[in-house]
Amino acid sequence: MLDQQNRQQFLDHLAAQLGRPPRKTVAGHYSSVTAQPTTRLTDLTADQRCEEFVKVAQEVMAVECSVTTPSEAATALLALCEQQHGGDVILNDDPRLNQYGLTQAVQAHYPTHIWSAQSAVENRTFA
């Protein structure tokens, strides 16, 4: 995993690339007043939890999600890359990406960097 020092160096580098000082604001600790965060999804099926995750990701985090099967994952990922007009792609070194052929599919079409905690300088340079 990315250690704290590597993380901070990376964030400092990004801030410098954006031409602004690094943000040093510490987020307060959130403490829930109910058990809902740990119980609201427990009675849902795996498919219902997936649907809920996609809904929250799209509405709250403003990201685009594409639900697919393992056999169609590479095609779906390349379609998402095309929607974003291609360009350089950063993937993490999760072995599941290789298992489903996602790393290989992206590398065949786009300049790709594999993000690894052991490659801090290389990560910052590519980002």
PDB file of C-alpha atoms in Angstrom:
ATOM      1  CA  MET A   1       0.000   0.000   0.000  1.00  0.00           C
ATOM      2  CA  LEU A   2       0.916   3.569  -0.459  1.00  0.00           C
ATOM      3  CA  ASP A   3       2.566   4.777   2.722  1.00  0.00           C
ATOM      4  CA  GLN A   4       1.796   8.178   4.230  1.00  0.00           C
ATOM      5  CA  GLN A   5       5.078   9.800   3.154  1.00  0.00           C
ATOM      6  CA  ASN A   6       4.697   8.592  -0.421  1.00  0.00           C
ATOM      7  CA  ARG A   7       1.104   9.836  -0.394  1.00  0.00           C
ATOM      8  CA  GLN A   8       2.090  13.274   0.846  1.00  0.00           C
ATOM      9  CA  GLN A   9       4.917  13.578  -1.689  1.00  0.00           C
ATOM     10  CA  PHE A  10       2.506  12.627  -4.448  1.00  0.00           C
ATOM     11  CA  LEU A  11      -0.109  15.166  -3.306  1.00  0.00           C
ATOM     12  CA  ASP A  12       2.571  17.874  -3.040  1.00  0.00           C
ATOM     13  CA  HIS A  13       3.712  17.041  -6.572  1.00  0.00           C
ATOM     14  CA  LEU A  14       0.140  17.259  -7.896  1.00  0.00           C
ATOM     15  CA  ALA A  15      -0.367  20.621  -6.207  1.00  0.00           C
ATOM     16  CA  ALA A  16       2.852  21.905  -7.774  1.00  0.00           C
ATOM     17  CA  GLN A  17       1.712  20.679 -11.204  1.00  0.00           C
ATOM     18  CA  LEU A  18      -1.576  22.542 -10.670  1.00  0.00           C
ATOM     19  CA  GLY A  19       0.310  25.691  -9.694  1.00  0.00           C
ATOM     20  CA  ARG A  20      -1.088  25.991  -6.200  1.00  0.00           C
ATOM     21  CA  PRO A  21       0.168  25.341  -2.690  1.00  0.00           C
ATOM     22  CA  PRO A  22      -0.630  21.936  -1.174  1.00  0.00           C
ATOM     23  CA  ARG A  23      -3.797  21.823   0.871  1.00  0.00           C
ATOM     24  CA  LYS A  24      -3.042  20.970   4.477  1.00  0.00           C
ATOM     25  CA  THR A  25      -6.587  21.004   5.855  1.00  0.00           C
ATOM     26  CA  VAL A  26      -7.241  18.072   8.132  1.00  0.00           C
ATOM     27  CA  ALA A  27     -10.696  16.605   7.789  1.00  0.00           C
ATOM     28  CA  GLY A  28     -12.555  16.139  11.036  1.00  0.00           C
ATOM     29  CA  HIS A  29     -13.429  12.674  12.250  1.00  0.00           C
ATOM     30  CA  TYR A  30     -16.948  11.706  11.272  1.00  0.00           C
ATOM     31  CA  SER A  31     -18.931   9.937  13.939  1.00  0.00           C
ATOM     32  CA  SER A  32     -22.269   8.486  12.948  1.00  0.00           C
ATOM     33  CA  VAL A  33     -25.188   9.026  15.283  1.00  0.00           C
ATOM     34  CA  THR A  34     -26.951   5.877  14.039  1.00  0.00           C
ATOM     35  CA  ALA A  35     -25.987   2.342  13.072  1.00  0.00           C
ATOM     36  CA  GLN A  36     -27.283   2.889   9.529  1.00  0.00           C
ATOM     37  CA  PRO A  37     -23.825   3.044   7.886  1.00  0.00           C
ATOM     38  CA  THR A  38     -23.081  -0.487   9.077  1.00  0.00           C
ATOM     39  CA  THR A  39     -26.572  -1.971   8.811  1.00  0.00           C
ATOM     40  CA  ARG A  40     -28.466  -0.400   5.912  1.00  0.00           C
ATOM     41  CA  LEU A  41     -27.147  -2.798   3.264  1.00  0.00           C
ATOM     42  CA  THR A  42     -26.966  -5.990   5.311  1.00  0.00           C
ATOM     43  CA  ASP A  43     -30.372  -7.302   4.310  1.00  0.00           C
ATOM     44  CA  LEU A  44     -29.798  -6.795   0.576  1.00  0.00           C
ATOM     45  CA  THR A  45     -28.684  -9.446  -1.877  1.00  0.00           C
ATOM     46  CA  ALA A  46     -25.294  -9.139  -3.590  1.00  0.00           C
ATOM     47  CA  ASP A  47     -26.987  -7.810  -6.747  1.00  0.00           C
ATOM     48  CA  GLN A  48     -28.973  -5.249  -4.741  1.00  0.00           C
ATOM     49  CA  ARG A  49     -25.796  -4.089  -2.952  1.00  0.00           C
ATOM     50  CA  CYS A  50     -24.101  -3.676  -6.325  1.00  0.00           C
ATOM     51  CA  GLU A  51     -27.039  -1.624  -7.614  1.00  0.00           C
ATOM     52  CA  GLU A  52     -26.916   0.544  -4.467  1.00  0.00           C
ATOM     53  CA  PHE A  53     -23.171   1.068  -4.839  1.00  0.00           C
ATOM     54  CA  VAL A  54     -23.551   2.124  -8.476  1.00  0.00           C
ATOM     55  CA  LYS A  55     -26.393   4.481  -7.574  1.00  0.00           C
ATOM     56  CA  VAL A  56     -24.374   6.165  -4.815  1.00  0.00           C
ATOM     57  CA  ALA A  57     -21.240   6.342  -6.969  1.00  0.00           C
ATOM     58  CA  GLN A  58     -23.110   8.038  -9.784  1.00  0.00           C
ATOM     59  CA  GLU A  59     -25.208  10.401  -7.669  1.00  0.00           C
ATOM     60  CA  VAL A  60     -22.843  11.299  -4.839  1.00  0.00           C
ATOM     61  CA  MET A  61     -19.377  10.854  -6.307  1.00  0.00           C
ATOM     62  CA  ALA A  62     -20.392  11.933  -9.841  1.00  0.00           C
ATOM     63  CA  VAL A  63     -18.597   9.019 -11.490  1.00  0.00           C
ATOM     64  CA  GLU A  64     -19.708   6.896 -14.380  1.00  0.00           C
ATOM     65  CA  CYS A  65     -20.186   3.211 -13.629  1.00  0.00           C
ATOM     66  CA  SER A  66     -20.565   0.373 -16.047  1.00  0.00           C
ATOM     67  CA  VAL A  67     -21.861  -2.938 -14.731  1.00  0.00           C
ATOM     68  CA  THR A  68     -20.697  -5.857 -16.835  1.00  0.00           C
ATOM     69  CA  THR A  69     -19.704  -9.497 -16.706  1.00  0.00           C
ATOM     70  CA  PRO A  70     -16.111 -10.701 -16.285  1.00  0.00           C
ATOM     71  CA  SER A  71     -16.046 -11.863 -19.902  1.00  0.00           C
ATOM     72  CA  GLU A  72     -17.139  -8.416 -21.145  1.00  0.00           C
ATOM     73  CA  ALA A  73     -15.097  -6.342 -18.671  1.00  0.00           C
ATOM     74  CA  ALA A  74     -12.249  -5.525 -21.070  1.00  0.00           C
ATOM     75  CA  THR A  75     -14.664  -4.316 -23.755  1.00  0.00           C
ATOM     76  CA  ALA A  76     -16.584  -2.214 -21.205  1.00  0.00           C
ATOM     77  CA  LEU A  77     -13.343  -0.683 -19.865  1.00  0.00           C
ATOM     78  CA  LEU A  78     -12.133   0.241 -23.338  1.00  0.00           C
ATOM     79  CA  ALA A  79     -15.528   1.815 -24.068  1.00  0.00           C
ATOM     80  CA  LEU A  80     -15.206   3.941 -20.904  1.00  0.00           C
ATOM     81  CA  CYS A  81     -11.703   4.994 -21.987  1.00  0.00           C
ATOM     82  CA  GLU A  82     -13.078   6.019 -25.382  1.00  0.00           C
ATOM     83  CA  GLN A  83     -15.859   8.042 -23.735  1.00  0.00           C
ATOM     84  CA  GLN A  84     -13.104   9.932 -21.900  1.00  0.00           C
ATOM     85  CA  HIS A  85     -11.281  10.497 -25.235  1.00  0.00           C
ATOM     86  CA  GLY A  86      -8.476   8.028 -24.537  1.00  0.00           C
ATOM     87  CA  GLY A  87      -5.052   9.274 -23.520  1.00  0.00           C
ATOM     88  CA  ASP A  88      -2.732   8.064 -20.780  1.00  0.00           C
ATOM     89  CA  VAL A  89      -4.200   5.542 -18.350  1.00  0.00           C
ATOM     90  CA  ILE A  90      -3.105   4.753 -14.794  1.00  0.00           C
ATOM     91  CA  LEU A  91      -4.023   1.339 -13.396  1.00  0.00           C
ATOM     92  CA  ASN A  92      -3.145  -0.063 -10.015  1.00  0.00           C
ATOM     93  CA  ASP A  93      -1.200  -3.290  -9.611  1.00  0.00           C
ATOM     94  CA  ASP A  94      -4.197  -5.330  -8.411  1.00  0.00           C
ATOM     95  CA  PRO A  95      -3.718  -8.872  -9.767  1.00  0.00           C
ATOM     96  CA  ARG A  96      -7.444  -9.121 -10.541  1.00  0.00           C
ATOM     97  CA  LEU A  97      -6.972  -6.634 -13.375  1.00  0.00           C
ATOM     98  CA  ASN A  98      -4.586  -9.105 -15.019  1.00  0.00           C
ATOM     99  CA  GLN A  99      -6.845 -12.022 -14.170  1.00  0.00           C
ATOM    100  CA  TYR A 100      -9.686 -10.493 -16.187  1.00  0.00           C
ATOM    101  CA  GLY A 101      -7.409  -9.244 -18.980  1.00  0.00           C
ATOM    102  CA  LEU A 102      -8.044  -5.583 -18.209  1.00  0.00           C
ATOM    103  CA  THR A 103      -4.404  -4.505 -17.916  1.00  0.00           C
ATOM    104  CA  GLN A 104      -3.506  -6.190 -21.197  1.00  0.00           C
ATOM    105  CA  ALA A 105      -6.512  -4.705 -23.015  1.00  0.00           C
ATOM    106  CA  VAL A 106      -5.717  -1.163 -21.902  1.00  0.00           C
ATOM    107  CA  GLN A 107      -1.985  -1.531 -22.607  1.00  0.00           C
ATOM    108  CA  ALA A 108      -2.795  -2.648 -26.159  1.00  0.00           C
ATOM    109  CA  HIS A 109      -4.661   0.623 -26.856  1.00  0.00           C
ATOM    110  CA  TYR A 110      -3.266   3.368 -24.589  1.00  0.00           C
ATOM    111  CA  PRO A 111      -0.051   4.505 -22.914  1.00  0.00           C
ATOM    112  CA  THR A 112      -0.453   2.831 -19.521  1.00  0.00           C
ATOM    113  CA  HIS A 113       1.273   3.220 -16.163  1.00  0.00           C
ATOM    114  CA  ILE A 114       0.902   0.575 -13.478  1.00  0.00           C
ATOM    115  CA  TRP A 115       0.634   2.372 -10.129  1.00  0.00           C
ATOM    116  CA  SER A 116       2.702   0.682  -7.446  1.00  0.00           C
ATOM    117  CA  ALA A 117       3.656   1.820  -3.954  1.00  0.00           C
ATOM    118  CA  GLN A 118       7.202   0.639  -4.654  1.00  0.00           C
ATOM    119  CA  SER A 119       7.506   3.054  -7.614  1.00  0.00           C
ATOM    120  CA  ALA A 120       6.874   6.386  -5.898  1.00  0.00           C
ATOM    121  CA  VAL A 121       9.031   8.563  -8.161  1.00  0.00           C
ATOM    122  CA  GLU A 122       7.796   6.878 -11.314  1.00  0.00           C
ATOM    123  CA  ASN A 123       4.181   7.270 -10.139  1.00  0.00           C
ATOM    124  CA  ARG A 124       4.608  11.008  -9.557  1.00  0.00           C
ATOM    125  CA  THR A 125       6.374  11.498 -12.882  1.00  0.00           C
ATOM    126  CA  PHE A 126       3.638   9.768 -14.851  1.00  0.00           C
ATOM    127  CA  ALA A 127       0.790  11.461 -12.972  1.00  0.00           C
TER     128      ALA A 127
END
